[in-house]
CSV table of N, CA and C in Angstrom, one decimal:
chain,number,residue,atom,x,y,z
A,1,MET,N,83.4,103.6,47.2
A,1,MET,CA,81.9,102.6,47.8
A,1,MET,C,82.0,102.4,49.5
A,2,LYS,N,80.8,102.9,49.9
A,2,LYS,CA,80.6,103.1,51.6
A,2,LYS,C,81.2,101.4,52.3
A,3,LYS,N,81.4,100.9,52.9
A,3,LYS,CA,81.0,100.0,53.8
A,3,LYS,C,80.2,100.1,54.9
A,4,VAL,N,78.8,98.4,55.1
A,4,VAL,CA,78.1,98.4,55.7
A,4,VAL,C,78.1,97.3,56.6
A,5,LEU,N,78.7,97.2,58.0
A,5,LEU,CA,78.7,95.5,58.4
A,5,LEU,C,77.2,95.6,59.4
A,6,VAL,N,76.8,94.0,58.9
A,6,VAL,CA,75.3,93.7,59.5
A,6,VAL,C,75.9,92.7,60.8
A,7,ILE,N,75.9,93.1,61.4
A,7,ILE,CA,75.9,92.1,63.1
A,7,ILE,C,74.3,91.5,63.5
A,8,ASP,N,74.2,90.1,63.1
A,8,ASP,CA,73.2,89.4,63.3
A,8,ASP,C,73.5,88.5,63.8
A,9,ASP,N,72.7,86.8,64.6
A,9,ASP,CA,73.2,86.0,64.7
A,9,ASP,C,72.1,85.3,63.8
A,10,ASN,N,71.1,86.0,63.2
A,10,ASN,CA,69.7,84.9,62.5
A,10,ASN,C,70.2,84.9,60.7
A,11,PRO,N,70.7,84.4,60.4
A,11,PRO,CA,71.1,84.4,58.6
A,11,PRO,C,70.1,85.0,58.0
A,12,THR,N,68.3,84.6,58.3
A,12,THR,CA,67.3,85.0,57.2
A,12,THR,C,67.6,86.5,57.9
A,13,ILE,N,67.4,87.2,58.7
A,13,ILE,CA,67.3,88.4,58.7
A,13,ILE,C,69.1,89.6,58.1
A,14,VAL,N,70.3,88.4,58.4
A,14,VAL,CA,70.9,89.5,58.0
A,14,VAL,C,70.8,89.7,56.3
A,15,GLU,N,70.2,88.4,55.4
A,15,GLU,CA,70.5,88.1,54.2
A,15,GLU,C,69.1,89.3,53.7
A,16,LEU,N,68.1,89.6,54.9
A,16,LEU,CA,67.5,90.6,54.4
A,16,LEU,C,67.9,92.1,54.5
A,17,ILE,N,68.7,92.4,55.5
A,17,ILE,CA,69.1,93.8,55.7
A,17,ILE,C,70.3,93.7,54.7
A,18,LYS,N,71.0,92.9,54.0
A,18,LYS,CA,71.8,93.0,52.9
A,18,LYS,C,70.8,93.4,51.8
A,19,TYR,N,69.8,92.8,51.4
A,19,TYR,CA,69.2,92.7,50.4
A,19,TYR,C,68.6,94.5,50.3
A,20,ALA,N,68.1,94.9,51.7
A,20,ALA,CA,67.7,96.3,51.9
A,20,ALA,C,68.7,97.2,51.4
A,21,VAL,N,70.1,97.2,52.2
A,21,VAL,CA,71.0,98.4,52.1
A,21,VAL,C,71.7,98.1,50.6
A,22,ASN,N,71.6,97.1,49.8
A,22,ASN,CA,72.1,97.0,48.3
A,22,ASN,C,71.2,97.9,47.5
A,23,LEU,N,69.7,97.5,47.9
A,23,LEU,CA,68.6,98.3,47.4
A,23,LEU,C,69.1,100.1,47.3
A,24,GLN,N,69.9,100.4,48.5
A,24,GLN,CA,69.9,101.7,48.9
A,24,GLN,C,71.0,101.9,47.5
A,25,GLY,N,71.6,101.7,47.2
A,25,GLY,CA,72.8,102.4,46.1
A,25,GLY,C,74.1,101.1,46.5
A,26,SER,N,75.1,101.9,45.6
A,26,SER,CA,76.0,101.5,45.9
A,26,SER,C,77.2,100.6,47.4
A,27,TYR,N,76.3,100.1,48.3
A,27,TYR,CA,77.5,99.4,49.3
A,27,TYR,C,77.8,98.5,49.4
A,28,HIS,N,79.1,98.2,50.2
A,28,HIS,CA,79.2,97.0,50.0
A,28,HIS,C,79.0,96.4,51.0
A,29,VAL,N,79.0,95.3,51.4
A,29,VAL,CA,78.0,94.2,53.0
A,29,VAL,C,78.8,93.8,53.2
A,30,VAL,N,79.1,93.6,54.4
A,30,VAL,CA,80.1,92.4,55.0
A,30,VAL,C,78.9,92.2,56.3
A,31,VAL,N,79.2,90.6,56.6
A,31,VAL,CA,78.5,90.3,58.1
A,31,VAL,C,79.3,89.3,58.9
A,32,ALA,N,78.8,89.9,60.2
A,32,ALA,CA,79.1,88.8,61.2
A,32,ALA,C,77.7,88.3,61.7
A,33,TYR,N,78.2,87.1,62.5
A,33,TYR,CA,77.3,86.3,63.6
A,33,TYR,C,76.5,86.7,64.6
A,34,ASP,N,78.4,87.4,66.1
A,34,ASP,CA,77.9,87.6,66.9
A,34,ASP,C,78.4,88.7,67.3
A,35,GLY,N,78.7,88.8,68.6
A,35,GLY,CA,78.8,90.2,69.1
A,35,GLY,C,80.4,90.3,68.8
A,36,VAL,N,80.9,89.0,69.4
A,36,VAL,CA,82.5,88.9,69.1
A,36,VAL,C,82.9,88.8,68.4
A,37,GLN,N,82.5,88.2,66.6
A,37,GLN,CA,82.7,88.0,65.3
A,37,GLN,C,82.5,89.5,64.7
A,38,GLY,N,81.4,90.1,65.2
A,38,GLY,CA,81.6,91.1,65.0
A,38,GLY,C,82.6,92.5,65.2
A,39,LEU,N,82.7,92.3,66.4
A,39,LEU,CA,84.1,93.4,66.9
A,39,LEU,C,85.6,92.7,66.1
A,40,GLU,N,85.6,91.9,65.8
A,40,GLU,CA,86.9,91.4,65.2
A,40,GLU,C,86.4,91.9,63.1
A,41,ARG,N,85.8,92.0,63.2
A,41,ARG,CA,85.3,92.1,61.9
A,41,ARG,C,85.5,93.9,61.8
A,42,VAL,N,84.9,94.6,63.0
A,42,VAL,CA,85.1,96.0,62.4
A,42,VAL,C,86.1,96.5,62.6
A,43,TYR,N,87.6,95.7,63.1
A,43,TYR,CA,89.0,95.9,63.4
A,43,TYR,C,89.2,95.9,62.0
A,44,VAL,N,89.2,94.4,61.2
A,44,VAL,CA,89.5,93.8,60.2
A,44,VAL,C,89.2,95.0,58.8
A,45,GLU,N,87.9,94.9,58.8
A,45,GLU,CA,86.8,95.8,58.0
A,45,GLU,C,86.9,97.4,57.7
A,46,HIS,N,87.2,97.9,58.9
A,46,HIS,CA,86.6,99.7,58.6
A,46,HIS,C,85.4,99.9,58.4
A,47,PRO,N,84.3,99.3,59.0
A,47,PRO,CA,83.3,99.8,58.1
A,47,PRO,C,82.8,101.4,57.9
A,48,ASP,N,81.9,101.6,57.3
A,48,ASP,CA,81.5,103.0,57.5
A,48,ASP,C,80.6,103.0,58.3
A,49,CYS,N,79.6,102.3,58.9
A,49,CYS,CA,78.4,101.7,59.4
A,49,CYS,C,77.8,100.7,60.1
A,50,VAL,N,77.8,100.2,61.0
A,50,VAL,CA,77.4,99.2,61.5
A,50,VAL,C,76.1,99.1,61.7
A,51,ILE,N,74.9,97.9,61.8
A,51,ILE,CA,73.8,97.9,61.7
A,51,ILE,C,74.1,96.1,63.1
A,52,ILE,N,73.8,96.8,63.6
A,52,ILE,CA,74.0,95.5,65.0
A,52,ILE,C,72.2,94.9,65.7
A,53,ASP,N,72.0,94.0,66.2
A,53,ASP,CA,71.0,93.0,66.5
A,53,ASP,C,71.3,93.4,67.7
A,54,VAL,N,70.5,93.7,68.9
A,54,VAL,CA,70.7,93.7,70.3
A,54,VAL,C,70.5,92.0,70.9
A,55,LYS,N,70.2,91.0,71.2
A,55,LYS,CA,70.3,89.9,71.5
A,55,LYS,C,71.1,89.4,70.8
A,56,MET,N,72.3,88.3,71.0
A,56,MET,CA,73.1,88.0,70.4
A,56,MET,C,73.9,87.3,70.7
A,57,PRO,N,74.2,85.8,71.4
A,57,PRO,CA,75.5,84.8,71.5
A,57,PRO,C,76.9,85.6,71.7
A,58,ARG,N,77.3,85.3,73.0
A,58,ARG,CA,78.2,85.4,73.3
A,58,ARG,C,78.9,87.4,73.7
A,59,MET,N,78.5,88.2,72.6
A,59,MET,CA,78.5,89.1,73.2
A,59,MET,C,77.6,89.7,72.7
A,60,ASP,N,76.2,90.9,73.4
A,60,ASP,CA,74.5,91.4,73.0
A,60,ASP,C,75.3,92.6,72.3
A,61,GLY,N,74.3,93.3,71.4
A,61,GLY,CA,74.3,94.4,71.1
A,61,GLY,C,75.1,95.6,71.6
A,62,TYR,N,74.5,95.8,73.1
A,62,TYR,CA,75.2,96.3,73.9
A,62,TYR,C,76.2,96.7,73.9
A,63,GLN,N,76.8,95.3,74.3
A,63,GLN,CA,78.3,95.3,75.1
A,63,GLN,C,79.0,96.0,74.1
A,64,LEU,N,78.9,95.2,72.7
A,64,LEU,CA,79.8,95.7,71.2
A,64,LEU,C,79.3,97.0,71.0
A,65,VAL,N,78.1,97.9,71.4
A,65,VAL,CA,78.3,99.4,71.3
A,65,VAL,C,79.1,100.2,72.6
A,66,ARG,N,79.0,99.5,73.5
A,66,ARG,CA,80.1,100.2,74.4
A,66,ARG,C,81.9,99.8,74.0
A,67,CYS,N,81.2,98.6,73.9
A,67,CYS,CA,83.4,98.1,73.3
A,67,CYS,C,83.4,99.3,72.4
A,68,LEU,N,82.5,99.5,71.3
A,68,LEU,CA,83.2,100.3,70.1
A,68,LEU,C,83.2,102.1,70.1
A,69,ARG,N,82.4,102.5,71.2
A,69,ARG,CA,82.4,103.6,72.0
A,69,ARG,C,83.8,104.1,72.2
A,70,GLY,N,84.1,102.8,73.8
A,70,GLY,CA,85.1,103.0,74.1
A,70,GLY,C,86.4,102.8,73.8
A,71,ASP,N,86.8,102.8,72.5
A,71,ASP,CA,87.8,102.7,71.7
A,71,ASP,C,88.2,104.5,70.8
A,72,ALA,N,89.3,104.9,71.0
A,72,ALA,CA,89.1,105.7,69.9
A,72,ALA,C,89.3,105.4,68.3
A,73,ARG,N,89.8,104.4,67.8
A,73,ARG,CA,89.7,103.9,66.5
A,73,ARG,C,88.6,103.3,66.0
A,74,THR,N,87.3,103.3,66.6
A,74,THR,CA,86.1,103.2,66.1
A,74,THR,C,85.1,103.9,66.6
A,75,ALA,N,85.1,104.6,68.0
A,75,ALA,CA,83.9,105.8,69.0
A,75,ALA,C,83.2,106.4,67.4
A,76,ASP,N,83.7,106.7,66.1
A,76,ASP,CA,83.2,107.8,65.0
A,76,ASP,C,82.0,106.6,64.3
A,77,ILE,N,82.1,104.9,64.8
A,77,ILE,CA,81.4,104.5,63.6
A,77,ILE,C,79.7,104.5,63.9
């Protein structure tokens, strides 16, 4: 089963995205509510795909993507 990580600080948006992803088939959806928590979850969960909000507290989506692309372990997500 493919794993999708949803990172957004708005719980309503997180639930909508989870619902939409689950409609597409057999995906396991995990969530984080800010960029720092999202980065931690990437290393713990090893998702196949990450859906990232741009504006978030502590670390925005652009900073998070730069961290992911700059690490050989996560650059291909």
